[in-house]
Amino acid sequence: MPILKIITRPNPILRKKSVEINLAEIKSRGFKKLVSDMAKTMLKTDGVGLAAPQIGKSIRLAVINSKDGVFCLINPKFIKKSWARELGQEGCLSIPGVFGQVKRHKKISLTYYNQAGKKIKLAADGMMARVIQHEIDHLDGILFIDKAVEVEKKEIYG
Ligand code: CO
């Protein structure tokens, strides 16, 4: 099972703004393999989301592990973010062992392209809204520790 190497802080790739994906590329074999390898990597590492910069590619792509299965966000754009925000704990595969409380918009709506190149409109709240905001931040070079109000480092044993 191919597992991609996850880049960790302070690798400067994590701080770059990612570029939009040319929609003509989505149907290529290489792109499909990239999405599938990212999904496998996310599942193997128990992640709830993985953004392309975390595997060294500065492109606007992320995979998300939702209760309905894995889906990918291509060129996501927020349409709306609720005024209401809430604190919740976050961690990141690129910052192992570190957790923090981050304030996120409670509800969001966005558009993105799926793997078939179809434009999708999605509304999300709760955990899914949090994960999507975390992953889109990655595409803009932002890490959760930039926004966290309390950051703690936990030793990972085993
Ligand atoms: Co992350």
PDB file of C-alpha atoms and ligand atoms in Angstrom:
ATOM      1  CA  MET A   1       0.000   0.000   0.000  1.00  0.00           C
ATOM      2  CA  PRO A   2       1.651   3.237  -1.051  1.00  0.00           C
ATOM      3  CA  ILE A   3       2.035   5.749   1.681  1.00  0.00           C
ATOM      4  CA  LEU A   4       3.238   9.234   0.926  1.00  0.00           C
ATOM      5  CA  LYS A   5       5.720  10.962   3.173  1.00  0.00           C
ATOM      6  CA  ILE A   6       4.068  13.591   5.348  1.00  0.00           C
ATOM      7  CA  ILE A   7       5.997  16.818   5.623  1.00  0.00           C
ATOM      8  CA  THR A   8       6.304  18.271   9.098  1.00  0.00           C
ATOM      9  CA  ARG A   9       7.009  21.693  10.515  1.00  0.00           C
ATOM     10  CA  PRO A  10       9.225  23.698   9.941  1.00  0.00           C
ATOM     11  CA  ASN A  11       9.383  22.617   6.280  1.00  0.00           C
ATOM     12  CA  PRO A  12       8.777  25.866   4.299  1.00  0.00           C
ATOM     13  CA  ILE A  13       6.418  24.087   1.865  1.00  0.00           C
ATOM     14  CA  LEU A  14       3.798  24.188   4.644  1.00  0.00           C
ATOM     15  CA  ARG A  15       3.929  27.995   4.505  1.00  0.00           C
ATOM     16  CA  LYS A  16       3.485  28.431   0.744  1.00  0.00           C
ATOM     17  CA  LYS A  17       0.203  29.491  -0.814  1.00  0.00           C
ATOM     18  CA  SER A  18      -1.003  26.688  -3.073  1.00  0.00           C
ATOM     19  CA  VAL A  19      -2.045  27.263  -6.670  1.00  0.00           C
ATOM     20  CA  GLU A  20      -5.364  26.390  -8.302  1.00  0.00           C
ATOM     21  CA  ILE A  21      -5.547  23.096 -10.146  1.00  0.00           C
ATOM     22  CA  ASN A  22      -6.161  23.183 -13.875  1.00  0.00           C
ATOM     23  CA  LEU A  23      -9.444  21.280 -14.238  1.00  0.00           C
ATOM     24  CA  ALA A  24      -8.160  19.510 -17.355  1.00  0.00           C
ATOM     25  CA  GLU A  25      -5.658  17.744 -15.095  1.00  0.00           C
ATOM     26  CA  ILE A  26      -8.266  16.130 -12.846  1.00  0.00           C
ATOM     27  CA  LYS A  27      -8.960  13.245 -15.178  1.00  0.00           C
ATOM     28  CA  SER A  28      -5.332  12.322 -15.750  1.00  0.00           C
ATOM     29  CA  ARG A  29      -4.062   9.024 -14.388  1.00  0.00           C
ATOM     30  CA  GLY A  30      -1.379  10.829 -12.389  1.00  0.00           C
ATOM     31  CA  PHE A  31      -3.899  13.039 -10.612  1.00  0.00           C
ATOM     32  CA  LYS A  32      -6.206  10.110  -9.804  1.00  0.00           C
ATOM     33  CA  LYS A  33      -3.272   8.221  -8.336  1.00  0.00           C
ATOM     34  CA  LEU A  34      -2.262  11.235  -6.265  1.00  0.00           C
ATOM     35  CA  VAL A  35      -5.765  11.527  -4.758  1.00  0.00           C
ATOM     36  CA  SER A  36      -5.916   7.804  -4.067  1.00  0.00           C
ATOM     37  CA  ASP A  37      -2.444   7.797  -2.455  1.00  0.00           C
ATOM     38  CA  MET A  38      -3.386  10.798  -0.314  1.00  0.00           C
ATOM     39  CA  ALA A  39      -6.578   9.062   0.819  1.00  0.00           C
ATOM     40  CA  LYS A  40      -4.662   5.893   1.743  1.00  0.00           C
ATOM     41  CA  THR A  41      -2.038   7.949   3.576  1.00  0.00           C
ATOM     42  CA  MET A  42      -4.728   9.787   5.542  1.00  0.00           C
ATOM     43  CA  LEU A  43      -6.509   6.569   6.518  1.00  0.00           C
ATOM     44  CA  LYS A  44      -3.271   4.783   7.492  1.00  0.00           C
ATOM     45  CA  THR A  45      -2.282   7.663   9.765  1.00  0.00           C
ATOM     46  CA  ASP A  46      -5.777   8.029  11.273  1.00  0.00           C
ATOM     47  CA  GLY A  47      -6.070  11.569   9.949  1.00  0.00           C
ATOM     48  CA  VAL A  48      -9.436  13.226   9.386  1.00  0.00           C
ATOM     49  CA  GLY A  49      -8.032  15.321   6.567  1.00  0.00           C
ATOM     50  CA  LEU A  50      -4.881  15.733   4.516  1.00  0.00           C
ATOM     51  CA  ALA A  51      -3.977  18.679   2.296  1.00  0.00           C
ATOM     52  CA  ALA A  52      -1.619  18.479  -0.688  1.00  0.00           C
ATOM     53  CA  PRO A  53       1.044  20.790   0.837  1.00  0.00           C
ATOM     54  CA  GLN A  54       1.449  18.197   3.600  1.00  0.00           C
ATOM     55  CA  ILE A  55       2.789  15.743   1.048  1.00  0.00           C
ATOM     56  CA  GLY A  56       4.910  18.375  -0.667  1.00  0.00           C
ATOM     57  CA  LYS A  57       2.575  19.625  -3.409  1.00  0.00           C
ATOM     58  CA  SER A  58       1.512  23.270  -3.445  1.00  0.00           C
ATOM     59  CA  ILE A  59      -1.810  22.677  -5.203  1.00  0.00           C
ATOM     60  CA  ARG A  60      -5.346  23.364  -3.994  1.00  0.00           C
ATOM     61  CA  LEU A  61      -6.345  19.812  -3.141  1.00  0.00           C
ATOM     62  CA  ALA A  62      -7.316  18.098   0.108  1.00  0.00           C
ATOM     63  CA  VAL A  63      -8.843  14.774   1.072  1.00  0.00           C
ATOM     64  CA  ILE A  64     -11.349  14.575   3.925  1.00  0.00           C
ATOM     65  CA  ASN A  65     -12.463  11.564   5.927  1.00  0.00           C
ATOM     66  CA  SER A  66     -16.158  12.088   6.641  1.00  0.00           C
ATOM     67  CA  LYS A  67     -18.711   9.748   8.156  1.00  0.00           C
ATOM     68  CA  ASP A  68     -19.990   9.137   4.623  1.00  0.00           C
ATOM     69  CA  GLY A  69     -16.557   8.178   3.360  1.00  0.00           C
ATOM     70  CA  VAL A  70     -13.521   9.855   1.861  1.00  0.00           C
ATOM     71  CA  PHE A  71     -14.007  12.723  -0.543  1.00  0.00           C
ATOM     72  CA  CYS A  72     -11.664  15.186  -2.127  1.00  0.00           C
ATOM     73  CA  LEU A  73     -11.842  18.954  -2.371  1.00  0.00           C
ATOM     74  CA  ILE A  74     -10.378  20.470  -5.510  1.00  0.00           C
ATOM     75  CA  ASN A  75     -10.082  24.274  -5.692  1.00  0.00           C
ATOM     76  CA  PRO A  76     -12.392  24.828  -2.691  1.00  0.00           C
ATOM     77  CA  LYS A  77     -13.832  28.319  -2.153  1.00  0.00           C
ATOM     78  CA  PHE A  78     -15.888  29.533   0.771  1.00  0.00           C
ATOM     79  CA  ILE A  79     -19.241  31.080  -0.088  1.00  0.00           C
ATOM     80  CA  LYS A  80     -20.333  31.802   3.472  1.00  0.00           C
ATOM     81  CA  LYS A  81     -18.934  31.538   6.967  1.00  0.00           C
ATOM     82  CA  SER A  82     -21.226  31.901   9.971  1.00  0.00           C
ATOM     83  CA  TRP A  83     -20.720  34.829  12.274  1.00  0.00           C
ATOM     84  CA  ALA A  84     -20.851  32.371  15.170  1.00  0.00           C
ATOM     85  CA  ARG A  85     -17.639  30.603  15.952  1.00  0.00           C
ATOM     86  CA  GLU A  86     -16.741  27.889  18.444  1.00  0.00           C
ATOM     87  CA  LEU A  87     -13.644  26.530  20.110  1.00  0.00           C
ATOM     88  CA  GLY A  88     -12.575  22.950  19.546  1.00  0.00           C
ATOM     89  CA  GLN A  89      -9.470  20.834  19.825  1.00  0.00           C
ATOM     90  CA  GLU A  90      -7.277  20.308  16.784  1.00  0.00           C
ATOM     91  CA  GLY A  91      -4.118  18.517  15.905  1.00  0.00           C
ATOM     92  CA  CYS A  92      -2.266  18.081  12.626  1.00  0.00           C
ATOM     93  CA  LEU A  93      -0.283  15.287  10.988  1.00  0.00           C
ATOM     94  CA  SER A  94       2.366  17.893  10.130  1.00  0.00           C
ATOM     95  CA  ILE A  95       2.778  18.940  13.773  1.00  0.00           C
ATOM     96  CA  PRO A  96       2.940  15.610  15.619  1.00  0.00           C
ATOM     97  CA  GLY A  97       2.104  15.530  19.306  1.00  0.00           C
ATOM     98  CA  VAL A  98       0.781  19.102  19.432  1.00  0.00           C
ATOM     99  CA  PHE A  99      -2.851  19.949  20.139  1.00  0.00           C
ATOM    100  CA  GLY A 100      -4.650  23.212  20.658  1.00  0.00           C
ATOM    101  CA  GLN A 101      -8.006  24.906  20.981  1.00  0.00           C
ATOM    102  CA  VAL A 102      -8.938  26.724  17.791  1.00  0.00           C
ATOM    103  CA  LYS A 103     -11.898  29.019  17.156  1.00  0.00           C
ATOM    104  CA  ARG A 104     -13.628  28.144  13.873  1.00  0.00           C
ATOM    105  CA  HIS A 105     -16.792  29.252  12.113  1.00  0.00           C
ATOM    106  CA  LYS A 106     -19.639  26.993  13.242  1.00  0.00           C
ATOM    107  CA  LYS A 107     -21.179  26.741   9.792  1.00  0.00           C
ATOM    108  CA  ILE A 108     -19.687  27.179   6.380  1.00  0.00           C
ATOM    109  CA  SER A 109     -20.713  26.749   2.804  1.00  0.00           C
ATOM    110  CA  LEU A 110     -18.334  26.305  -0.060  1.00  0.00           C
ATOM    111  CA  THR A 111     -17.907  25.193  -3.625  1.00  0.00           C
ATOM    112  CA  TYR A 112     -15.290  22.759  -4.851  1.00  0.00           C
ATOM    113  CA  TYR A 113     -14.694  20.386  -7.735  1.00  0.00           C
ATOM    114  CA  ASN A 114     -14.916  16.649  -7.182  1.00  0.00           C
ATOM    115  CA  GLN A 115     -12.775  13.992  -8.849  1.00  0.00           C
ATOM    116  CA  ALA A 116     -15.102  13.837 -11.816  1.00  0.00           C
ATOM    117  CA  GLY A 117     -14.542  17.557 -12.366  1.00  0.00           C
ATOM    118  CA  LYS A 118     -18.065  18.427 -11.287  1.00  0.00           C
ATOM    119  CA  LYS A 119     -18.663  21.614  -9.319  1.00  0.00           C
ATOM    120  CA  ILE A 120     -20.235  20.821  -5.955  1.00  0.00           C
ATOM    121  CA  LYS A 121     -21.836  23.101  -3.399  1.00  0.00           C
ATOM    122  CA  LEU A 122     -21.558  21.922   0.187  1.00  0.00           C
ATOM    123  CA  ALA A 123     -22.828  23.196   3.520  1.00  0.00           C
ATOM    124  CA  ALA A 124     -21.150  21.863   6.651  1.00  0.00           C
ATOM    125  CA  ASP A 125     -21.249  22.380  10.385  1.00  0.00           C
ATOM    126  CA  GLY A 126     -19.705  20.896  13.513  1.00  0.00           C
ATOM    127  CA  MET A 127     -16.680  18.652  13.058  1.00  0.00           C
ATOM    128  CA  MET A 128     -16.901  18.638   9.255  1.00  0.00           C
ATOM    129  CA  ALA A 129     -16.874  22.458   9.116  1.00  0.00           C
ATOM    130  CA  ARG A 130     -13.831  22.459  11.399  1.00  0.00           C
ATOM    131  CA  VAL A 131     -11.904  19.915   9.335  1.00  0.00           C
ATOM    132  CA  ILE A 132     -12.628  21.731   6.071  1.00  0.00           C
ATOM    133  CA  GLN A 133     -11.486  25.078   7.515  1.00  0.00           C
ATOM    134  CA  HIS A 134      -8.292  23.437   8.832  1.00  0.00           C
ATOM    135  CA  GLU A 135      -7.524  21.892   5.421  1.00  0.00           C
ATOM    136  CA  ILE A 136      -8.268  25.053   3.424  1.00  0.00           C
ATOM    137  CA  ASP A 137      -5.947  26.940   5.796  1.00  0.00           C
ATOM    138  CA  HIS A 138      -3.192  24.497   4.752  1.00  0.00           C
ATOM    139  CA  LEU A 139      -3.735  25.576   1.129  1.00  0.00           C
ATOM    140  CA  ASP A 140      -3.023  29.150   2.227  1.00  0.00           C
ATOM    141  CA  GLY A 141       0.074  28.284   4.248  1.00  0.00           C
ATOM    142  CA  ILE A 142      -1.727  28.635   7.581  1.00  0.00           C
ATOM    143  CA  LEU A 143      -1.297  26.110  10.402  1.00  0.00           C
ATOM    144  CA  PHE A 144      -3.679  25.571  13.323  1.00  0.00           C
ATOM    145  CA  ILE A 145      -1.006  26.660  15.808  1.00  0.00           C
ATOM    146  CA  ASP A 146      -1.203  30.157  14.254  1.00  0.00           C
ATOM    147  CA  LYS A 147      -4.785  30.404  15.519  1.00  0.00           C
ATOM    148  CA  ALA A 148      -4.813  28.186  18.591  1.00  0.00           C
ATOM    149  CA  VAL A 149      -5.432  29.858  21.926  1.00  0.00           C
ATOM    150  CA  GLU A 150      -3.956  27.077  24.016  1.00  0.00           C
ATOM    151  CA  VAL A 151      -1.293  24.842  22.617  1.00  0.00           C
ATOM    152  CA  GLU A 152      -0.047  21.817  24.432  1.00  0.00           C
ATOM    153  CA  LYS A 153       2.536  19.268  23.526  1.00  0.00           C
ATOM    154  CA  LYS A 154       1.727  15.720  24.446  1.00  0.00           C
ATOM    155  CA  GLU A 155       4.350  13.027  24.494  1.00  0.00           C
ATOM    156  CA  ILE A 156       3.475  10.209  22.178  1.00  0.00           C
ATOM    157  CA  TYR A 157       4.417   6.819  23.547  1.00  0.00           C
ATOM    158  CA  GLY A 158       4.663   3.615  21.580  1.00  0.00           C
TER     159      GLY A 158
HETATM  160 CO    CO B   1      -3.266  19.849   9.372  1.00  0.00          CO
END
